[in-house]
Short mmCIF file of C-alpha atoms in Angstrom, two decimals:
data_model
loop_
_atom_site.label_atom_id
_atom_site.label_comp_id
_atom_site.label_asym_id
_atom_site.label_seq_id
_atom_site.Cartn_x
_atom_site.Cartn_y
_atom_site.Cartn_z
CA UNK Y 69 15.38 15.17 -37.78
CA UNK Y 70 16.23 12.25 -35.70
CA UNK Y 71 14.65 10.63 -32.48
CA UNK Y 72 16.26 11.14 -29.10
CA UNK Y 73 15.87 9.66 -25.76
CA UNK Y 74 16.48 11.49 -22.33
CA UNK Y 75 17.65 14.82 -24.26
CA UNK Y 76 18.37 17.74 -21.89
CA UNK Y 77 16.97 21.13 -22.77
CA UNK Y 78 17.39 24.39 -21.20
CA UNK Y 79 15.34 27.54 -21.01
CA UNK Y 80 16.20 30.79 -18.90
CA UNK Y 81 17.79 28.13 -16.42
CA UNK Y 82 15.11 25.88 -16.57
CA UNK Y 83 16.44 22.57 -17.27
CA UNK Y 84 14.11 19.41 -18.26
CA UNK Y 85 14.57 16.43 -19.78
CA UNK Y 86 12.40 14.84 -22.38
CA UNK Y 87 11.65 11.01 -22.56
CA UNK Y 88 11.48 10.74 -25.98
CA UNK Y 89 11.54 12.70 -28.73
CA UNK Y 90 10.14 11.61 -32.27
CA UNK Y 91 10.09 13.25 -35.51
CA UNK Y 92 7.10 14.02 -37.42
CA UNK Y 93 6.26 16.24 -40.35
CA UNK Y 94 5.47 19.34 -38.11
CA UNK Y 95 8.10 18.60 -35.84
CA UNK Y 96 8.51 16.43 -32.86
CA UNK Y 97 6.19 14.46 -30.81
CA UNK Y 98 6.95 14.63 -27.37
CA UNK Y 99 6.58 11.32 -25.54
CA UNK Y 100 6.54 11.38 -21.80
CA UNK Y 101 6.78 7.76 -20.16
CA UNK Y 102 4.93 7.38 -16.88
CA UNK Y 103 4.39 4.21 -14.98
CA UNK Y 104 1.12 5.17 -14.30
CA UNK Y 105 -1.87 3.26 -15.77
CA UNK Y 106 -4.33 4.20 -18.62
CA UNK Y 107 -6.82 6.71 -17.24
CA UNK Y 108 -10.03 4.72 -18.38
CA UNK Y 109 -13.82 6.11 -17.69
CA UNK Y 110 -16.30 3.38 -15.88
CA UNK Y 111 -16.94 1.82 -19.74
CA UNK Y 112 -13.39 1.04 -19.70
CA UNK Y 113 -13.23 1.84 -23.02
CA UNK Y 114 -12.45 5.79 -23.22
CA UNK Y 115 -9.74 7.84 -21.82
CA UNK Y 116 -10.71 10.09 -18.69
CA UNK Y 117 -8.70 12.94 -17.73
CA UNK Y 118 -5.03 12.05 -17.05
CA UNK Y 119 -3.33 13.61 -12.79
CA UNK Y 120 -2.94 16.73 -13.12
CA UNK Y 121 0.74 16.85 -12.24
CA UNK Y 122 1.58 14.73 -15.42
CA UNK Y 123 0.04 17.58 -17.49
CA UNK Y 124 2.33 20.30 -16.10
CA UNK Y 125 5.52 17.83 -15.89
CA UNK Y 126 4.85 17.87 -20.06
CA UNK Y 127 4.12 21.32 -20.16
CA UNK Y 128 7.38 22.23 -18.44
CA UNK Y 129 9.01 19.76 -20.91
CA UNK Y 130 7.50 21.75 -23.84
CA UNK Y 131 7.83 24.57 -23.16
CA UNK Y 132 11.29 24.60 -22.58
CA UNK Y 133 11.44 22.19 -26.03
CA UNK Y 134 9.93 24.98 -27.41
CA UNK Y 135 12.54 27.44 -26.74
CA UNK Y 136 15.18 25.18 -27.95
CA UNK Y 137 13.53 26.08 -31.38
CA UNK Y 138 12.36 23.11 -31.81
CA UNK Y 139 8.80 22.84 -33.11
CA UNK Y 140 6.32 20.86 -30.90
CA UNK Y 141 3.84 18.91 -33.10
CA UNK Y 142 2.51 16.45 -30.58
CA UNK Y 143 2.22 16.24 -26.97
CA UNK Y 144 1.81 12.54 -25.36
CA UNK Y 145 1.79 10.49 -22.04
CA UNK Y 146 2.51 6.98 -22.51
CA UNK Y 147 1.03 4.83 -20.12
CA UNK Y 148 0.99 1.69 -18.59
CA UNK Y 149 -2.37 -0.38 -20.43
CA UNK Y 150 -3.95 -2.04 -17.13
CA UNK Y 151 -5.76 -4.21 -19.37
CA UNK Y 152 -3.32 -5.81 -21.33
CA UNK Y 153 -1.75 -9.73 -20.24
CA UNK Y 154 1.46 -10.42 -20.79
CA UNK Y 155 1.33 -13.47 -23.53
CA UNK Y 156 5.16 -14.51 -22.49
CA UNK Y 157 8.03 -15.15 -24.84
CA UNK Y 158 9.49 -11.16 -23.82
CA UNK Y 159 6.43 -10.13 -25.86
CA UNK Y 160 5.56 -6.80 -24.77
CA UNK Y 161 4.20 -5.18 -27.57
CA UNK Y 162 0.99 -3.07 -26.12
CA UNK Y 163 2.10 -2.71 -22.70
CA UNK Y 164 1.74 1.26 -23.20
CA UNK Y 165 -1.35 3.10 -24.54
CA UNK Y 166 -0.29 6.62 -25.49
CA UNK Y 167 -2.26 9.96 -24.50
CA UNK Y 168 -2.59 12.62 -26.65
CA UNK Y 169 -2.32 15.45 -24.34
CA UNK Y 170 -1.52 18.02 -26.53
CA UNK Y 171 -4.43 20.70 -25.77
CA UNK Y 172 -3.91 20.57 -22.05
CA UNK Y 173 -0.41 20.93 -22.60
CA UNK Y 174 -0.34 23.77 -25.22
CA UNK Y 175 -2.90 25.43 -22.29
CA UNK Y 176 -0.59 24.13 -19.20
CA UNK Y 177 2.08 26.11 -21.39
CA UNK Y 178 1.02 29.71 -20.92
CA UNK Y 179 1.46 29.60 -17.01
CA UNK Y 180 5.14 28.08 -16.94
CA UNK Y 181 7.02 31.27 -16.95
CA UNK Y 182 5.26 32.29 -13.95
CA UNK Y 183 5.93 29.18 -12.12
CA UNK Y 184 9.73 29.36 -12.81
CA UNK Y 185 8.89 33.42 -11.66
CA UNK Y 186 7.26 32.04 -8.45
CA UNK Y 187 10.07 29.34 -7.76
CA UNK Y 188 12.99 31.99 -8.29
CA UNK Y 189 10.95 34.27 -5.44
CA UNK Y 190 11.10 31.28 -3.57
CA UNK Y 191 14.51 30.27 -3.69
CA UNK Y 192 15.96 33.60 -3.64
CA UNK Y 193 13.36 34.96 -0.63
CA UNK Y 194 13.18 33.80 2.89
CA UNK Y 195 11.86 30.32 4.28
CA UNK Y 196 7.97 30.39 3.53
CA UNK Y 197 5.84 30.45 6.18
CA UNK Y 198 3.75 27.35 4.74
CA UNK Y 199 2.49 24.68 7.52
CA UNK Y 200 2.87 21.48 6.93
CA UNK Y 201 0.56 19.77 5.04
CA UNK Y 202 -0.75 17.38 2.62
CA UNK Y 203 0.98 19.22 -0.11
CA UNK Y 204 4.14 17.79 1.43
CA UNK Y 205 3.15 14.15 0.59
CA UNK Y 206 1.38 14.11 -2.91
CA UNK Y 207 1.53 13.91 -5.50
CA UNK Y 208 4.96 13.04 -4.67
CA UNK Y 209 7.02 13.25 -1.08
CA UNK Y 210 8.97 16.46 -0.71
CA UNK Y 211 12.58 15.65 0.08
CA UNK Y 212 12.68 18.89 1.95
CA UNK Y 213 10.12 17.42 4.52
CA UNK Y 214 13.13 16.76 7.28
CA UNK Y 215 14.03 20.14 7.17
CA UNK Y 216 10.89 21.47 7.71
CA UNK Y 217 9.76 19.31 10.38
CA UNK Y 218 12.44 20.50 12.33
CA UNK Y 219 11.16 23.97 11.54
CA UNK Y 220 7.64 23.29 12.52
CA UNK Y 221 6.51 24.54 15.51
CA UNK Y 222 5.06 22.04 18.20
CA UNK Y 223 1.90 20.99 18.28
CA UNK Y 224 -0.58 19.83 20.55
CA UNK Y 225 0.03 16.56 22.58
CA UNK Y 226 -3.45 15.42 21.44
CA UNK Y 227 -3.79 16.67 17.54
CA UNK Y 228 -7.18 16.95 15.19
CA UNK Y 229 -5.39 14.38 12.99
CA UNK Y 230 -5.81 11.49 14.81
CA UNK Y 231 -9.47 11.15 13.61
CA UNK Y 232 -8.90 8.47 10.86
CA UNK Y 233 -9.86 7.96 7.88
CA UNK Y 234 -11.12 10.35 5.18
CA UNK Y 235 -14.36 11.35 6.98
CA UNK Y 236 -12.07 11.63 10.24
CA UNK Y 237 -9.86 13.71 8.43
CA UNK Y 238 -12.98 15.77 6.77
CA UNK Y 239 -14.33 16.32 10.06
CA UNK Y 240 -10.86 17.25 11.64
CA UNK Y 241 -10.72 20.31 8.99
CA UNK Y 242 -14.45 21.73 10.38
CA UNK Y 243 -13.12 21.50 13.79
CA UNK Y 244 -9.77 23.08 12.99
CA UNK Y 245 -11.96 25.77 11.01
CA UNK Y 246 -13.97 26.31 14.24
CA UNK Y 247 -10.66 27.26 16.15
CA UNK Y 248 -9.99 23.64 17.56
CA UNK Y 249 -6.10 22.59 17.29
CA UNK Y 250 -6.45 19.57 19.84
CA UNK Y 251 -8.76 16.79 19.70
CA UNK Y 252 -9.35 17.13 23.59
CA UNK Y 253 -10.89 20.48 22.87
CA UNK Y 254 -14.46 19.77 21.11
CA UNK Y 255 -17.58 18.66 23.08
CA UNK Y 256 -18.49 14.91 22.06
CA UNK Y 257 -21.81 16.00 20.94
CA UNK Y 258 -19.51 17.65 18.02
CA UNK Y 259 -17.94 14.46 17.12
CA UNK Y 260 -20.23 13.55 14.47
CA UNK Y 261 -20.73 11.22 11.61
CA UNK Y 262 -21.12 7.38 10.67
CA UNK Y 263 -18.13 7.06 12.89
CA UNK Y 264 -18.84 9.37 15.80
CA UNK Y 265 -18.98 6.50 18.45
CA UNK Y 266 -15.60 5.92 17.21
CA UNK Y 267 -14.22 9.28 17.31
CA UNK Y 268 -15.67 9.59 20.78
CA UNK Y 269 -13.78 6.49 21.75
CA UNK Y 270 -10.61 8.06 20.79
CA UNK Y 271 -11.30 11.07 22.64
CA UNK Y 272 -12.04 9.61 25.64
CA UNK Y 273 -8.84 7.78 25.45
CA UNK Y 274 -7.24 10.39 24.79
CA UNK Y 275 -8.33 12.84 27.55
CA UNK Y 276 -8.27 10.00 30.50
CA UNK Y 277 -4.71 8.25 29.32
CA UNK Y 278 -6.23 4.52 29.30
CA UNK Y 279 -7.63 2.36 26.78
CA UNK Y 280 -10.66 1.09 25.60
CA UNK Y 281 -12.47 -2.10 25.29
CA UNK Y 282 -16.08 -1.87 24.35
CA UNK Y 283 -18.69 -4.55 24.95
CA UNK Y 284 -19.14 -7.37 22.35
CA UNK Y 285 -15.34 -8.00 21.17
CA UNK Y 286 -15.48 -10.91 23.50
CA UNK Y 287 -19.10 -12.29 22.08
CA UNK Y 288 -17.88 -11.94 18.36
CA UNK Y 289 -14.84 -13.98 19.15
CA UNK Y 290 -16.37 -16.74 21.42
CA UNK Y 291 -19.23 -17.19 18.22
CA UNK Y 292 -16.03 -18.37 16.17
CA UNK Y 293 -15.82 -22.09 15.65
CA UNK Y 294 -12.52 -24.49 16.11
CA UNK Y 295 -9.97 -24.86 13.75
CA UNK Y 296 -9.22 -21.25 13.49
CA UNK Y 297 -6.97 -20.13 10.79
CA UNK Y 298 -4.65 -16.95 11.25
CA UNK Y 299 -3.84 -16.58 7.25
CA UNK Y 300 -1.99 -13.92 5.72
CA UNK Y 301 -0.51 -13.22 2.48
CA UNK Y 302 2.62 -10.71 1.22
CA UNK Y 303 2.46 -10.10 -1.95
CA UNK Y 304 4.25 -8.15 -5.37
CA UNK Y 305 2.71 -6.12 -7.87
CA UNK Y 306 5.11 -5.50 -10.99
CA UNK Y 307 4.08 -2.85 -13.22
CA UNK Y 308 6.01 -4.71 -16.23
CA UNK Y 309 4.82 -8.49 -15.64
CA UNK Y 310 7.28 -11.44 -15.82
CA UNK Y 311 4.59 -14.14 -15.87
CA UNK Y 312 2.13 -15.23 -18.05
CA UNK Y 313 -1.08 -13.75 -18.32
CA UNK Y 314 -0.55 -10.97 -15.84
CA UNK Y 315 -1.47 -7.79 -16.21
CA UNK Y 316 0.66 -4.39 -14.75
CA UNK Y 317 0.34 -3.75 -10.96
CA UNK Y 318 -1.40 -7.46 -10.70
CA UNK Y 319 -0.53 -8.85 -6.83
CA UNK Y 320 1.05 -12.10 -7.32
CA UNK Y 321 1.16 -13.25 -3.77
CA UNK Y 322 4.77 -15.11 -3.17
CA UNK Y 323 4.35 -15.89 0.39
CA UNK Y 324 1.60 -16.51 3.16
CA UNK Y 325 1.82 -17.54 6.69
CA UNK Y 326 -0.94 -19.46 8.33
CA UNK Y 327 -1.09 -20.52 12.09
CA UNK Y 328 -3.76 -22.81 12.96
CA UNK Y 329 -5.49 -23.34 16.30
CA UNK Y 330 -6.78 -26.80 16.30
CA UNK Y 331 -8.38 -26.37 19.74
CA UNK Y 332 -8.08 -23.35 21.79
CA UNK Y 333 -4.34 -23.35 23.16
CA UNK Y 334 -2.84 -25.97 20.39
CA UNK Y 335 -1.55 -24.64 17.30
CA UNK Y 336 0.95 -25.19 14.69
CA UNK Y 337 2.22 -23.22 12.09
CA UNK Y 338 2.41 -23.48 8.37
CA UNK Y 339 4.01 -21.20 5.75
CA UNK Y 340 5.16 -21.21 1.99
CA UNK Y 341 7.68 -18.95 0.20
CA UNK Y 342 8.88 -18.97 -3.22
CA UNK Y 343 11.85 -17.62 -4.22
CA UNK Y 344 13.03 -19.12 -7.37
CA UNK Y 345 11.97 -15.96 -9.80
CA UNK Y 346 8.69 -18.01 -11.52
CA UNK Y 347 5.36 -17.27 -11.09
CA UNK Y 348 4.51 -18.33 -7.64
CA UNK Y 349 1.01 -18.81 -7.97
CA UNK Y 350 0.24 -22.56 -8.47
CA UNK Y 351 2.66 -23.72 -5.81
CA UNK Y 352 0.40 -21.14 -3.50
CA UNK Y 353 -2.52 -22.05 -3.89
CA UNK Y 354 -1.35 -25.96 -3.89
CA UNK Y 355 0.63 -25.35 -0.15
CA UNK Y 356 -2.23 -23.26 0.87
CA UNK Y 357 -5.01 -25.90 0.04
CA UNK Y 358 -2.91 -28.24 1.74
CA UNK Y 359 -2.63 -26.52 4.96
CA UNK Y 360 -6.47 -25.26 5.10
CA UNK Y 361 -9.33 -27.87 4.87
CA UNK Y 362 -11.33 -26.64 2.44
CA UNK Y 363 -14.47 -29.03 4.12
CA UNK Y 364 -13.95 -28.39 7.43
CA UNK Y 365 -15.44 -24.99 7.40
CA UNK Y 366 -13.24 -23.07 10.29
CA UNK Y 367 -12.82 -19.58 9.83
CA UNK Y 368 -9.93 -18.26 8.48
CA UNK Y 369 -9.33 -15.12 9.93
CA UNK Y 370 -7.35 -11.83 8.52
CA UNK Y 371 -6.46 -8.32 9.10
CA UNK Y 372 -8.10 -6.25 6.13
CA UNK Y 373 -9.53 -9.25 4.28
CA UNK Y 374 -9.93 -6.75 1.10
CA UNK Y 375 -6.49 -7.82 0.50
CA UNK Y 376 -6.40 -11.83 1.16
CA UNK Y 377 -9.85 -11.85 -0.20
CA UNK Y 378 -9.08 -9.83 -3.72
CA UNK Y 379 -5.65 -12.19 -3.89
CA UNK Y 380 -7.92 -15.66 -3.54
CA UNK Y 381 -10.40 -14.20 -6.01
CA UNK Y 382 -7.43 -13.42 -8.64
CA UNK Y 383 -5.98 -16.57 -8.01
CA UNK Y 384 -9.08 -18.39 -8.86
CA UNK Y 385 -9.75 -15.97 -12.87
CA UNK Y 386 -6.10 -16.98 -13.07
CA UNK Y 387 -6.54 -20.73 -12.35
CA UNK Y 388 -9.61 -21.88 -12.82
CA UNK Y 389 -8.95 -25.41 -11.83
CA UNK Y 390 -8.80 -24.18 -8.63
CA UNK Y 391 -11.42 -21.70 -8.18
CA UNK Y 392 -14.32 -23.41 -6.75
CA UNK Y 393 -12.08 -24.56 -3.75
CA UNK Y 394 -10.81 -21.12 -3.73
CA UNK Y 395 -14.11 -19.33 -3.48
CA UNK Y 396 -14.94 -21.46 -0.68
CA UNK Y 397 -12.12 -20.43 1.33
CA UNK Y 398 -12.72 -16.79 0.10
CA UNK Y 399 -16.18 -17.17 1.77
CA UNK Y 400 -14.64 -18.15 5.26
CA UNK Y 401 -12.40 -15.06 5.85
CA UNK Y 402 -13.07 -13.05 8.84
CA UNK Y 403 -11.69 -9.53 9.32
CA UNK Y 404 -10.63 -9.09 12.48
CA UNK Y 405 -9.77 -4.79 11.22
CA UNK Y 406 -13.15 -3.88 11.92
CA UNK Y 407 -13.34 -5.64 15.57
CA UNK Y 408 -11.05 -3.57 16.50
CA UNK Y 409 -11.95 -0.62 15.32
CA UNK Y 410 -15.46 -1.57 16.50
CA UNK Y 411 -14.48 -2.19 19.96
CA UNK Y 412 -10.67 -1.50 20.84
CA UNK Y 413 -8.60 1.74 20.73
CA UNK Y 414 -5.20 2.86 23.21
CA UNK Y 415 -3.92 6.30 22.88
CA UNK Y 416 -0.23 4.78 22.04
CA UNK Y 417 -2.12 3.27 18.87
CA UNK Y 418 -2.34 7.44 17.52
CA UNK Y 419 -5.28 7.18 15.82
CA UNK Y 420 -4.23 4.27 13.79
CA UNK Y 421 -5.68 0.73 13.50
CA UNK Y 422 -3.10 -0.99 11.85
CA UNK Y 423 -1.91 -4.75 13.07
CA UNK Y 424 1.41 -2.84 13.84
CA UNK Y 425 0.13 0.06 15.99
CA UNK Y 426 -2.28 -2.77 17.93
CA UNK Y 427 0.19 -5.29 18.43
CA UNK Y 428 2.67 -3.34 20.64
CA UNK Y 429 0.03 -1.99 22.82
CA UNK Y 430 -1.36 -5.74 23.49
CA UNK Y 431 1.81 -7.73 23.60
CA UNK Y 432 4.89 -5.54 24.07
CA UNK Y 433 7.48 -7.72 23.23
CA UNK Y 434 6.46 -8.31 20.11
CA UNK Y 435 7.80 -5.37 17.71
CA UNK Y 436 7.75 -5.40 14.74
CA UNK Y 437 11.31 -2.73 15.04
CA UNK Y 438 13.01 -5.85 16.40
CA UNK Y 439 13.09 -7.87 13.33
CA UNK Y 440 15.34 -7.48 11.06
CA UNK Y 441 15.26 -5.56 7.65
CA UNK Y 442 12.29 -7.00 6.74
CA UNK Y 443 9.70 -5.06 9.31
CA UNK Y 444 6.74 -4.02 6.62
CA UNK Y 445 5.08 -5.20 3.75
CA UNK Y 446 7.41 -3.08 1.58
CA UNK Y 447 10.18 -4.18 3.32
CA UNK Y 448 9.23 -7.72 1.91
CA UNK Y 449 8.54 -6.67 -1.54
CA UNK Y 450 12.15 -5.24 -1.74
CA UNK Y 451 13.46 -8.58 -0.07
CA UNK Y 452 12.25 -10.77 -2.58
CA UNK Y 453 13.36 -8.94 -5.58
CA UNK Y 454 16.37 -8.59 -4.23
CA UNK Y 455 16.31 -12.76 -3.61
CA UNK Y 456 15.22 -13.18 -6.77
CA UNK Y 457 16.29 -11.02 -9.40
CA UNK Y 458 19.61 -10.36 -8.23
CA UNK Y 459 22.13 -11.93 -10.24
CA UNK Y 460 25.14 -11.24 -7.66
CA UNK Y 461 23.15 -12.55 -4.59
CA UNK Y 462 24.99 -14.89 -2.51
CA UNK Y 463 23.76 -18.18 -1.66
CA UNK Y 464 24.30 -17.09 2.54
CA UNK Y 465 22.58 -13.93 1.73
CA UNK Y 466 19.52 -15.46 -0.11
CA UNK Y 467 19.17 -17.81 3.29
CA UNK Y 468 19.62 -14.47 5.50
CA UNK Y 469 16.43 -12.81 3.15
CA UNK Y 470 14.45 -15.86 3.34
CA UNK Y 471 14.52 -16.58 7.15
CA UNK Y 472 13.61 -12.61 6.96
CA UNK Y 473 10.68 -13.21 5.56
CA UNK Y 474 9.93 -15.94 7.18
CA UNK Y 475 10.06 -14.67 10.43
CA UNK Y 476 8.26 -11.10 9.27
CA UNK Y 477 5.38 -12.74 7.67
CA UNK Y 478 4.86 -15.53 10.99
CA UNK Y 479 4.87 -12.41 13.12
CA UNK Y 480 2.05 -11.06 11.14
CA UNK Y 481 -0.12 -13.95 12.15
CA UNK Y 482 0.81 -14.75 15.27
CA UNK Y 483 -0.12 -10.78 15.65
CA UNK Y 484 -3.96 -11.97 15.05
CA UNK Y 485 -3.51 -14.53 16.98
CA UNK Y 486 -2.59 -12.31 20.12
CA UNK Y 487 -5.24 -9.95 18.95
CA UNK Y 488 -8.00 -12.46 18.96
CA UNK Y 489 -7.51 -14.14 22.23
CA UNK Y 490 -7.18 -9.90 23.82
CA UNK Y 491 -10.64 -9.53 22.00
CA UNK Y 492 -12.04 -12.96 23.51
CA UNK Y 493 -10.59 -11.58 26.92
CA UNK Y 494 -8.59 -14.77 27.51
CA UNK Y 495 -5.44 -13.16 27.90
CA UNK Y 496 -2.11 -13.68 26.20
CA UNK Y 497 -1.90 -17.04 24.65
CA UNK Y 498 0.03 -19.88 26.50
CA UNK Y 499 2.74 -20.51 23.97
CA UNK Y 500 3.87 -17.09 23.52
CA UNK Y 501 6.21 -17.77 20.51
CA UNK Y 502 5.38 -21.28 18.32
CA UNK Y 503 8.75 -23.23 18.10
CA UNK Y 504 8.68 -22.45 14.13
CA UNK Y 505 8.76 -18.44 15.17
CA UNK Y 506 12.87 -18.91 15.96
CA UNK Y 507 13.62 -21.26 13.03
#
């Protein structure tokens, strides 16, 4: 008996392939490699119960292993430890925990011949009449998705789906379960929940064609104090760490953007980006203590501070020299997010707050769909791999990535900036575009 890797197996036409396979007394132990994390209870110290869908991807696995004649003596998931640091020195010995998975699997087992029964009738039957649904997203996307959106048939202008969230979603299902298909359909009154002023703001929008600006943006705003700090961060979360002391899926942030409004109407812009391939996160926190007074107490305002303020607070475990300067600026973040879900919605915006469904509505010419490859936050993930792991880059493309980045991450908080002076009522700021934006 010897140990493969990636071995195909067939069964009745079922064809899988296994990880790993590795030898034992009773047979093999079949090792499935996920780059999913450790399922850990709240004492972080014992396994919970690993998705679903990784149970039957083994079960399919074994099953079929087990028609090969070859004997199944352990089933496993090996998984990506979310607890362990990377010590350095290509030292990755406990990166993966392994699961032993072998009840659910031996269970999970029983029912495959009826799937592969149940996807025969489906590929040799008609198209199913299945709506569209969550089903078509998770656990993983369905690369038949174009196809069926074109299949779909139209729905309303106004759909139950632009309630947001998962309450707005929750509440979207008892409507759709009382007969409603559009959201211009229910009585207010039936709007209900934490968020029902908000839902009713949508609505309203919705069934008059205008937007909405509620009392009080304007007094939030005008409270804030001068310097004002637009700050955001991009950030990359590797689920085998390069760096030392990381741990898988940490966010290493590699670039922010900050523009800073001395008084109102006078800014300037400041920004750092590391590209050479080592950890990035002294030289960030350096540039960024450098551009933001840590005395001077001005508010540094975000879009979804969950994320700027869980980087700051990583930065500071990770760098203790740093963190009491660190906390302090952690303490000054303002989320602009919930001031405009608070106060702001246009029916354009399709039930979405995001900076990037906000911005065009408030100041149309700047879109995000005119920059160039870089246009989301994935979009900058895969641009600095690309600058710095990339072995055949060229020097002229490297520039072309970085001034991508550049230019995508300034947008970002210039975006707050337009947002915040909309909110204060003052109107589009008078230097549309700081000199640094064309650089």
């Amino acid at each position: 008996m010897l140990p493969a890797v990636e071995m195909p197996m067939v069964r009745d036409g079922l064809y899988a392939r296994a990880d790993a396979l590795l030898p034992e007394a009773a047979g093999y132990v079949l090792r499935e490699t996920k780059a999913s994390t450790f399922p850990l209870k709240p004492d972080r110290a014992t396994p919970s119960s690993p998705d679903e869908h990784h149970l039957d991807d083994v079960a399919v696995q074994a099953w079929v292993l087990e028609g090969a004649g070859l004997p199944l003596a352990r089933a496993e998931l090996n998984l990506l430890d979310n607890q362990w640091r990377y010590p350095g020195a290509g030292d990755y010995r406990g990166l993966f925990r392994q699961l032993d998975v072998t009840d659910a699997v031996q269970q999970r087992m029983r029912a495959v011949p009826q799937w592969l029964r149940q996807a025969r009738d489906v590929i040799d039957g008609d198209m199913p009449d299945v709506r569209m649904g969550n089903q078509c997203t998770h656990p993983h996307p369905c690369p038949y998705a174009a196809l069926c959106q074109r299949l779909e048939p139209p729905g309303p202008e106004h759909p139950l789906s632009l309630l947001p969230d998962t309450a707005g979603k929750a509440l979207a299902r008892k409507l759709a379960a009382k007969g409603y298909t559009s959201l211009l359909e229910p009585r207010p009154g039936e709007l209900v929940g934490a968020q029902a002023a908000l839902y009713r703001r949508i609505q309203q929008a919705h069934r008059t064609g205008r937007p909405i600006l509620a009392p009080g943006a304007d007094t939030f705003m005008q409270r804030l104090t001068y310097p004002r700090y637009y700050f955001d961060f991009e950030g990359i979360d590797l689920p085998v760490p390069r760096w030392v002391g990381l741990r898988p899926y940490e966010q290493v942030p590699f670039q922010w953007s900050c523009h800073i409004e001395r008084a109102p109407g006078v800014f300037e812009h400041r920004a750092f980006l590391d590209l050479s391939g080592h950890d990035p996160s002294e030289p960030c926190i350096e540039e960024m203590l450098h551009a933001i007074d840590v005395g001077d107490g001005g508010p540094i305002l975000v879009y979804y501070a969950t994320y700027e303020r869980g980087r700051i607070v990583e930065l500071a475990k990770r760098h203790p020299a740093f963190a009491d300067r660190l906390k302090r600026l952690a303490a000054r973040l303002v989320d602009l997010h919930p001031v405009v879900k608070e106060h702001f919605y246009h029916p354009a915006m399709e039930g979405s707050f995001s900076i990037k469904k906000v911005l065009p509505v408030i100041a149309p010419d700047l879109n995000y769909g005119e920059l160039d490859e870089v246009q989301d936050g994935t979009g900058a993930q895969v641009a600095y791999l690309q600058s710095c792991f990339d072995a055949e880059l060229t020097p002229r493309r490297k520039a072309e990535l970085r001034r991508n980045l550049l230019a995508y991450c300034e947008q970002d908080t210039w975006a707050m900036v337009e947002i915040g002076y909309f909110l204060e009522g003052k109107g589009r700021p008078t230097e549309l575009r700081p000199p640094s934006f064309h650089v």
